[in-house]
């Protein structure tokens, strides 16, 4: 079994609608937050999602996370137990009033770069906004895929940041009034090629490994997704970018590169023409079940590869699931070995689940 990563305690100060909140589930494998809509349940999960590299599960600006009407800035403090044989690690992240868009991190009281978060835990999450992921634009699926990659390869975020920065700089040069310096353009295209190749390789490896893991899952309550990566960049991306300068100048954007890739998902158990049904054509309930199947398989893959089960954040995950699938989800989650944080408006949907339970109302969290 992988090491049971868990958050022993979580404290929020000035975060969203939580002026001061402390939750202490200890080593409970399931943590359940219930309460009405708008009470602050998702805000707790968002705070947890800041314990890994990235912009959190909502992807919003840091300045929007501070308590409205407060003094500005916020703090998220977590006592993380990454291994039963090791002492807890105290992670603190947040912003200061005079720098609301600059996130800081300390590990056991010492300042650390945000990249250090990848050393302590991996996370996967699901939110109601992802229910129609397969029917949305390709950009949403790329972000979802990159989160899956990041759980296996923390350095993926650095390549994505550097690729995007070089791409934006190239577009500014191409669309400027003055002719662009070819040497400068070539340098930016070389950077895009270097980091783009790393992005493409990490995505391809993740998709192939995850697709194989999904194919090996026994038949059960959840449908079987099949995954493929579409629109992979050419082998010589630098040359392709040079050739596309005129087109990209007219378009005002780069038209070739890994930022154009897409995660293709099909319902492997349902035929559609000569192949399998695209996930986008499945019912809303089936799309949610396909998404859950992907997350469960990926969580198991992360645990197998790293020896440490990821933290799972599931926001309203059981909504619209029938009783059989709800019980199947709880059973599968229990086998993963990591801690799972769940939210819901109806506590009856979690009947029989052994969990540390908390009631959330107007930014206040109380144990049940």
Short mmCIF file of C-alpha atoms in Angstrom, two decimals:
data_model
loop_
_atom_site.label_atom_id
_atom_site.label_comp_id
_atom_site.label_asym_id
_atom_site.label_seq_id
_atom_site.Cartn_x
_atom_site.Cartn_y
_atom_site.Cartn_z
CA UNK A 1 0.00 0.00 0.00
CA UNK A 2 1.23 3.55 -0.71
CA UNK A 3 1.94 5.91 2.16
CA UNK A 4 -1.35 7.50 3.35
CA UNK A 5 -0.69 11.19 2.79
CA UNK A 6 -3.10 13.27 4.85
CA UNK A 7 -3.70 16.78 6.15
CA UNK A 8 -3.87 16.53 9.94
CA UNK A 9 -5.02 20.14 10.33
CA UNK A 10 -5.86 23.10 8.12
CA UNK A 11 -6.14 26.74 9.17
CA UNK A 12 -7.47 29.55 6.97
CA UNK A 13 -6.99 33.21 7.86
CA UNK A 14 -8.67 35.90 5.74
CA UNK A 15 -9.33 33.45 2.92
CA UNK A 16 -12.51 33.99 0.85
CA UNK A 17 -15.38 33.98 3.40
CA UNK A 18 -13.29 32.34 6.13
CA UNK A 19 -12.05 34.99 8.56
CA UNK A 20 -10.47 32.33 10.79
CA UNK A 21 -11.19 28.64 10.33
CA UNK A 22 -9.41 25.58 11.69
CA UNK A 23 -10.25 22.02 10.65
CA UNK A 24 -8.48 19.11 12.34
CA UNK A 25 -9.45 15.77 10.77
CA UNK A 26 -6.28 14.03 12.00
CA UNK A 27 -5.57 10.86 10.05
CA UNK A 28 -9.16 10.33 8.90
CA UNK A 29 -9.14 8.83 5.39
CA UNK A 30 -12.33 10.73 4.47
CA UNK A 31 -13.11 14.34 5.38
CA UNK A 32 -16.68 15.41 4.64
CA UNK A 33 -17.82 19.03 4.48
CA UNK A 34 -21.57 19.54 4.24
CA UNK A 35 -23.73 22.64 4.28
CA UNK A 36 -25.83 24.91 2.04
CA UNK A 37 -24.65 26.45 -1.20
CA UNK A 38 -22.41 29.47 -0.68
CA UNK A 39 -21.40 28.43 2.84
CA UNK A 40 -17.69 28.14 2.02
CA UNK A 41 -17.18 24.41 1.38
CA UNK A 42 -15.47 24.87 -1.99
CA UNK A 43 -13.34 27.63 -0.48
CA UNK A 44 -11.83 25.07 1.90
CA UNK A 45 -10.94 22.80 -1.02
CA UNK A 46 -9.51 25.76 -2.92
CA UNK A 47 -7.27 26.58 0.04
CA UNK A 48 -6.02 22.99 0.05
CA UNK A 49 -5.37 23.19 -3.69
CA UNK A 50 -2.88 26.00 -3.01
CA UNK A 51 -0.64 23.42 -1.33
CA UNK A 52 0.58 22.33 -4.76
CA UNK A 53 2.14 24.29 -7.62
CA UNK A 54 -0.35 26.29 -9.66
CA UNK A 55 -3.26 28.70 -9.33
CA UNK A 56 -5.60 26.41 -7.40
CA UNK A 57 -8.75 24.61 -8.43
CA UNK A 58 -10.56 27.77 -9.52
CA UNK A 59 -7.56 29.22 -11.35
CA UNK A 60 -8.35 32.75 -10.17
CA UNK A 61 -6.08 35.64 -9.28
CA UNK A 62 -4.68 35.63 -5.76
CA UNK A 63 -6.16 39.03 -5.01
CA UNK A 64 -9.65 37.57 -5.37
CA UNK A 65 -8.98 35.01 -2.64
CA UNK A 66 -8.55 37.50 0.20
CA UNK A 67 -11.49 38.04 2.56
CA UNK A 68 -13.77 40.77 1.26
CA UNK A 69 -13.68 43.76 3.56
CA UNK A 70 -10.60 42.45 5.34
CA UNK A 71 -7.17 44.00 5.57
CA UNK A 72 -5.97 42.21 2.45
CA UNK A 73 -3.76 39.19 2.17
CA UNK A 74 -4.55 35.69 3.39
CA UNK A 75 -2.85 32.68 4.90
CA UNK A 76 -3.32 28.93 4.50
CA UNK A 77 -1.54 26.76 7.05
CA UNK A 78 -1.53 22.97 6.85
CA UNK A 79 0.01 20.28 9.00
CA UNK A 80 0.79 17.67 6.38
CA UNK A 81 1.74 14.08 7.15
CA UNK A 82 3.39 12.77 3.97
CA UNK A 83 4.63 9.52 5.51
CA UNK A 84 3.63 7.67 8.67
CA UNK A 85 7.31 7.21 9.53
CA UNK A 86 8.17 10.92 9.26
CA UNK A 87 7.23 13.91 11.44
CA UNK A 88 4.52 16.28 10.16
CA UNK A 89 5.47 19.07 7.76
CA UNK A 90 4.00 22.52 8.34
CA UNK A 91 3.27 24.35 5.10
CA UNK A 92 2.21 28.01 5.10
CA UNK A 93 1.27 29.85 1.94
CA UNK A 94 -0.51 33.10 1.27
CA UNK A 95 -0.13 36.77 0.42
CA UNK A 96 0.56 40.03 2.22
CA UNK A 97 -1.62 43.16 2.01
CA UNK A 98 1.12 45.11 0.21
CA UNK A 99 1.66 42.33 -2.36
CA UNK A 100 -1.77 40.74 -2.99
CA UNK A 101 -0.67 38.93 -6.18
CA UNK A 102 2.57 37.46 -4.83
CA UNK A 103 2.23 34.10 -3.12
CA UNK A 104 4.76 33.15 -0.48
CA UNK A 105 5.62 29.78 1.03
CA UNK A 106 7.32 28.58 4.18
CA UNK A 107 8.12 24.96 5.05
CA UNK A 108 8.56 24.26 8.76
CA UNK A 109 9.04 27.99 9.33
CA UNK A 110 11.72 28.52 6.66
CA UNK A 111 11.02 30.48 3.45
CA UNK A 112 10.95 28.25 0.38
CA UNK A 113 10.22 28.59 -3.35
CA UNK A 114 6.75 27.56 -4.49
CA UNK A 115 8.32 24.76 -6.51
CA UNK A 116 9.11 23.05 -3.19
CA UNK A 117 5.42 22.18 -2.85
CA UNK A 118 5.92 19.34 -5.33
CA UNK A 119 8.22 17.60 -2.86
CA UNK A 120 5.51 17.10 -0.25
CA UNK A 121 2.29 16.13 -1.93
CA UNK A 122 0.41 15.58 -5.15
CA UNK A 123 -3.26 16.46 -5.59
CA UNK A 124 -6.10 15.68 -7.92
CA UNK A 125 -9.44 17.43 -7.84
CA UNK A 126 -12.86 17.46 -9.41
CA UNK A 127 -15.34 20.35 -9.35
CA UNK A 128 -18.84 20.83 -10.80
CA UNK A 129 -17.30 23.07 -13.47
CA UNK A 130 -15.56 19.97 -14.85
CA UNK A 131 -18.78 18.02 -15.42
CA UNK A 132 -18.85 19.12 -19.08
CA UNK A 133 -15.10 19.03 -19.58
CA UNK A 134 -15.31 16.81 -22.64
CA UNK A 135 -17.73 19.14 -24.41
CA UNK A 136 -15.76 22.33 -23.70
CA UNK A 137 -12.95 23.93 -25.68
CA UNK A 138 -9.62 22.11 -26.02
CA UNK A 139 -7.95 24.61 -23.66
CA UNK A 140 -9.95 23.25 -20.70
CA UNK A 141 -8.86 19.69 -21.45
CA UNK A 142 -5.22 20.79 -21.81
CA UNK A 143 -5.37 22.37 -18.35
CA UNK A 144 -6.91 19.19 -16.98
CA UNK A 145 -4.25 17.06 -18.64
CA UNK A 146 -1.45 19.29 -17.37
CA UNK A 147 -2.76 18.86 -13.83
CA UNK A 148 -2.58 15.08 -14.31
CA UNK A 149 0.97 15.39 -15.67
CA UNK A 150 2.00 17.64 -12.79
CA UNK A 151 1.02 14.98 -10.25
CA UNK A 152 3.59 12.67 -11.86
CA UNK A 153 6.18 15.24 -12.96
CA UNK A 154 6.39 18.40 -10.78
CA UNK A 155 8.85 20.00 -13.24
CA UNK A 156 6.10 20.15 -15.86
CA UNK A 157 4.85 23.49 -14.51
CA UNK A 158 8.24 25.13 -15.10
CA UNK A 159 8.34 24.07 -18.73
CA UNK A 160 4.77 25.34 -19.24
CA UNK A 161 5.61 28.73 -17.71
CA UNK A 162 8.74 29.18 -19.83
CA UNK A 163 7.01 28.04 -23.00
CA UNK A 164 4.12 30.47 -22.48
CA UNK A 165 6.47 33.37 -21.71
CA UNK A 166 8.51 32.76 -24.88
CA UNK A 167 5.34 32.39 -26.95
CA UNK A 168 3.91 35.68 -25.69
CA UNK A 169 7.19 37.49 -26.34
CA UNK A 170 7.33 36.06 -29.88
CA UNK A 171 3.76 37.20 -30.60
CA UNK A 172 4.55 40.73 -29.37
CA UNK A 173 7.56 40.88 -31.69
CA UNK A 174 5.66 39.54 -34.68
CA UNK A 175 2.73 41.92 -34.26
CA UNK A 176 4.76 45.05 -33.43
CA UNK A 177 4.77 47.92 -35.92
CA UNK A 178 8.54 47.66 -36.47
CA UNK A 179 9.98 44.59 -38.22
CA UNK A 180 11.07 41.93 -35.76
CA UNK A 181 14.76 41.09 -35.31
CA UNK A 182 15.19 37.60 -36.89
CA UNK A 183 17.88 36.64 -34.37
CA UNK A 184 15.64 37.58 -31.46
CA UNK A 185 12.73 35.69 -32.99
CA UNK A 186 14.97 32.68 -33.54
CA UNK A 187 16.05 32.71 -29.91
CA UNK A 188 12.44 32.77 -28.68
CA UNK A 189 11.50 30.00 -31.10
CA UNK A 190 14.40 27.91 -29.83
CA UNK A 191 13.08 28.36 -26.28
CA UNK A 192 9.59 27.37 -27.39
CA UNK A 193 11.01 24.30 -29.10
CA UNK A 194 13.03 23.25 -26.04
CA UNK A 195 10.24 23.62 -23.50
CA UNK A 196 7.56 22.57 -25.97
CA UNK A 197 9.32 19.26 -26.54
CA UNK A 198 9.41 18.64 -22.78
CA UNK A 199 5.70 19.48 -22.50
CA UNK A 200 4.74 17.23 -25.37
CA UNK A 201 6.79 14.30 -24.10
CA UNK A 202 5.43 14.51 -20.55
CA UNK A 203 1.86 14.72 -21.81
CA UNK A 204 2.35 11.81 -24.20
CA UNK A 205 3.90 9.61 -21.51
CA UNK A 206 1.09 10.40 -19.08
CA UNK A 207 -1.67 9.76 -21.60
CA UNK A 208 -0.17 6.43 -22.68
CA UNK A 209 0.37 5.26 -19.10
CA UNK A 210 -3.09 6.36 -18.00
CA UNK A 211 -4.80 4.79 -21.00
CA UNK A 212 -3.05 1.49 -20.24
CA UNK A 213 -4.09 1.74 -16.59
CA UNK A 214 -7.71 2.37 -17.59
CA UNK A 215 -7.69 -0.60 -19.95
CA UNK A 216 -6.55 -2.84 -17.09
CA UNK A 217 -9.34 -1.79 -14.69
CA UNK A 218 -11.87 -4.63 -14.26
CA UNK A 219 -15.43 -3.98 -15.40
CA UNK A 220 -17.37 -2.20 -12.70
CA UNK A 221 -19.82 0.59 -11.95
CA UNK A 222 -17.92 3.18 -13.97
CA UNK A 223 -17.57 3.27 -17.77
CA UNK A 224 -14.19 2.68 -19.38
CA UNK A 225 -12.63 5.77 -20.99
CA UNK A 226 -10.01 5.54 -23.71
CA UNK A 227 -7.48 8.38 -24.04
CA UNK A 228 -5.36 9.76 -26.85
CA UNK A 229 -3.35 12.93 -27.42
CA UNK A 230 -4.27 14.84 -30.57
CA UNK A 231 -2.48 17.69 -32.34
CA UNK A 232 1.02 16.91 -31.09
CA UNK A 233 3.64 19.43 -32.32
CA UNK A 234 6.05 18.56 -35.16
CA UNK A 235 9.39 17.02 -34.26
CA UNK A 236 11.26 20.14 -35.40
CA UNK A 237 9.12 22.79 -33.73
CA UNK A 238 11.66 25.58 -34.21
CA UNK A 239 11.61 25.07 -37.99
CA UNK A 240 7.81 24.92 -38.02
CA UNK A 241 7.63 28.19 -36.10
CA UNK A 242 10.04 29.91 -38.51
CA UNK A 243 7.93 28.75 -41.44
CA UNK A 244 4.74 30.00 -39.78
CA UNK A 245 5.91 33.54 -38.98
CA UNK A 246 3.82 35.23 -41.66
CA UNK A 247 0.71 33.23 -40.76
CA UNK A 248 1.23 33.86 -37.05
CA UNK A 249 1.74 37.58 -37.64
CA UNK A 250 -1.60 37.77 -39.46
CA UNK A 251 -3.35 35.60 -36.85
CA UNK A 252 -1.82 37.46 -33.90
CA UNK A 253 -0.90 34.17 -32.21
CA UNK A 254 1.23 31.06 -32.60
CA UNK A 255 -0.62 28.53 -34.76
CA UNK A 256 1.67 25.56 -34.13
CA UNK A 257 2.99 24.06 -30.91
CA UNK A 258 1.92 22.01 -27.89
CA UNK A 259 -0.53 24.76 -26.88
CA UNK A 260 -2.69 23.44 -29.73
CA UNK A 261 -2.84 19.84 -28.46
CA UNK A 262 -6.04 18.23 -27.19
CA UNK A 263 -6.91 15.30 -24.93
CA UNK A 264 -9.30 13.06 -26.85
CA UNK A 265 -11.54 10.90 -24.66
CA UNK A 266 -13.92 8.21 -25.89
CA UNK A 267 -16.43 5.94 -24.16
CA UNK A 268 -14.68 2.64 -24.95
CA UNK A 269 -17.75 0.54 -24.07
CA UNK A 270 -20.07 2.28 -26.53
CA UNK A 271 -19.80 2.01 -30.29
CA UNK A 272 -20.20 5.06 -32.51
CA UNK A 273 -19.93 4.49 -36.26
CA UNK A 274 -16.71 2.56 -36.84
CA UNK A 275 -15.18 3.51 -33.49
CA UNK A 276 -16.01 4.34 -29.89
CA UNK A 277 -18.36 7.12 -28.82
CA UNK A 278 -16.62 10.47 -28.20
CA UNK A 279 -17.07 11.44 -24.55
CA UNK A 280 -18.59 14.77 -25.63
CA UNK A 281 -21.59 12.87 -27.08
CA UNK A 282 -22.26 10.87 -23.92
CA UNK A 283 -24.98 11.93 -21.49
CA UNK A 284 -24.12 14.37 -18.70
CA UNK A 285 -24.19 11.56 -16.16
CA UNK A 286 -21.95 9.37 -18.30
CA UNK A 287 -19.49 12.22 -18.81
CA UNK A 288 -19.21 12.66 -15.05
CA UNK A 289 -18.73 8.91 -14.60
CA UNK A 290 -16.01 8.90 -17.29
CA UNK A 291 -14.24 11.77 -15.53
CA UNK A 292 -14.40 9.95 -12.19
CA UNK A 293 -12.98 6.81 -13.81
CA UNK A 294 -10.02 8.83 -15.16
CA UNK A 295 -9.32 10.45 -11.78
CA UNK A 296 -9.50 7.13 -9.92
CA UNK A 297 -7.14 5.43 -12.36
CA UNK A 298 -4.74 8.36 -12.28
CA UNK A 299 -4.71 8.47 -8.48
CA UNK A 300 -3.78 4.79 -8.46
CA UNK A 301 -1.07 5.44 -11.06
CA UNK A 302 0.41 8.30 -9.01
CA UNK A 303 0.44 6.12 -5.91
CA UNK A 304 2.13 3.30 -7.81
CA UNK A 305 4.78 5.54 -9.37
CA UNK A 306 5.58 7.67 -6.32
CA UNK A 307 4.77 5.35 -3.44
CA UNK A 308 2.58 8.12 -2.00
CA UNK A 309 -1.16 8.38 -2.55
CA UNK A 310 -2.30 11.82 -3.76
CA UNK A 311 -4.69 14.03 -1.86
CA UNK A 312 -8.10 13.99 -3.55
CA UNK A 313 -10.42 17.02 -3.47
CA UNK A 314 -13.90 16.15 -4.70
CA UNK A 315 -16.37 19.02 -4.81
CA UNK A 316 -19.99 17.83 -5.11
CA UNK A 317 -18.64 14.63 -6.67
CA UNK A 318 -21.60 12.42 -5.76
CA UNK A 319 -24.27 14.77 -7.08
CA UNK A 320 -26.24 13.08 -9.88
CA UNK A 321 -24.66 9.68 -9.19
CA UNK A 322 -27.08 6.81 -8.58
CA UNK A 323 -26.77 4.88 -5.28
CA UNK A 324 -24.81 2.03 -6.88
CA UNK A 325 -22.20 4.37 -8.31
CA UNK A 326 -21.95 6.35 -5.07
CA UNK A 327 -21.13 3.19 -3.12
CA UNK A 328 -18.72 2.07 -5.84
CA UNK A 329 -16.97 5.45 -5.68
CA UNK A 330 -16.55 5.26 -1.90
CA UNK A 331 -15.21 1.71 -2.16
CA UNK A 332 -12.69 2.63 -4.85
CA UNK A 333 -11.56 5.71 -2.96
CA UNK A 334 -10.96 3.63 0.16
CA UNK A 335 -8.54 1.36 -1.72
CA UNK A 336 -6.32 4.24 -2.88
CA UNK A 337 -4.77 4.82 0.53
CA UNK A 338 -4.76 8.62 0.53
CA UNK A 339 -6.98 11.18 2.21
CA UNK A 340 -10.12 12.30 0.39
CA UNK A 341 -11.89 15.61 1.06
CA UNK A 342 -15.50 15.69 -0.16
CA UNK A 343 -18.22 18.34 -0.15
CA UNK A 344 -21.98 18.08 -0.52
CA UNK A 345 -25.17 19.92 0.29
CA UNK A 346 -27.04 16.75 1.26
CA UNK A 347 -25.44 14.71 4.05
CA UNK A 348 -27.81 11.82 3.27
CA UNK A 349 -25.83 11.10 0.09
CA UNK A 350 -22.88 10.08 2.28
CA UNK A 351 -24.81 7.76 4.59
CA UNK A 352 -22.63 4.92 5.81
CA UNK A 353 -19.34 6.62 4.91
CA UNK A 354 -16.87 6.59 7.80
CA UNK A 355 -15.53 10.15 7.75
CA UNK A 356 -14.50 13.12 9.85
CA UNK A 357 -17.61 15.25 9.31
CA UNK A 358 -17.87 19.02 9.48
CA UNK A 359 -20.76 21.43 9.06
CA UNK A 360 -19.97 24.57 7.05
CA UNK A 361 -22.14 27.68 7.37
CA UNK A 362 -21.29 31.29 6.52
CA UNK A 363 -17.55 30.68 6.65
CA UNK A 364 -17.72 28.84 9.99
CA UNK A 365 -16.74 25.16 10.22
CA UNK A 366 -17.83 22.98 13.13
CA UNK A 367 -17.28 19.25 13.69
CA UNK A 368 -20.39 17.09 13.61
#
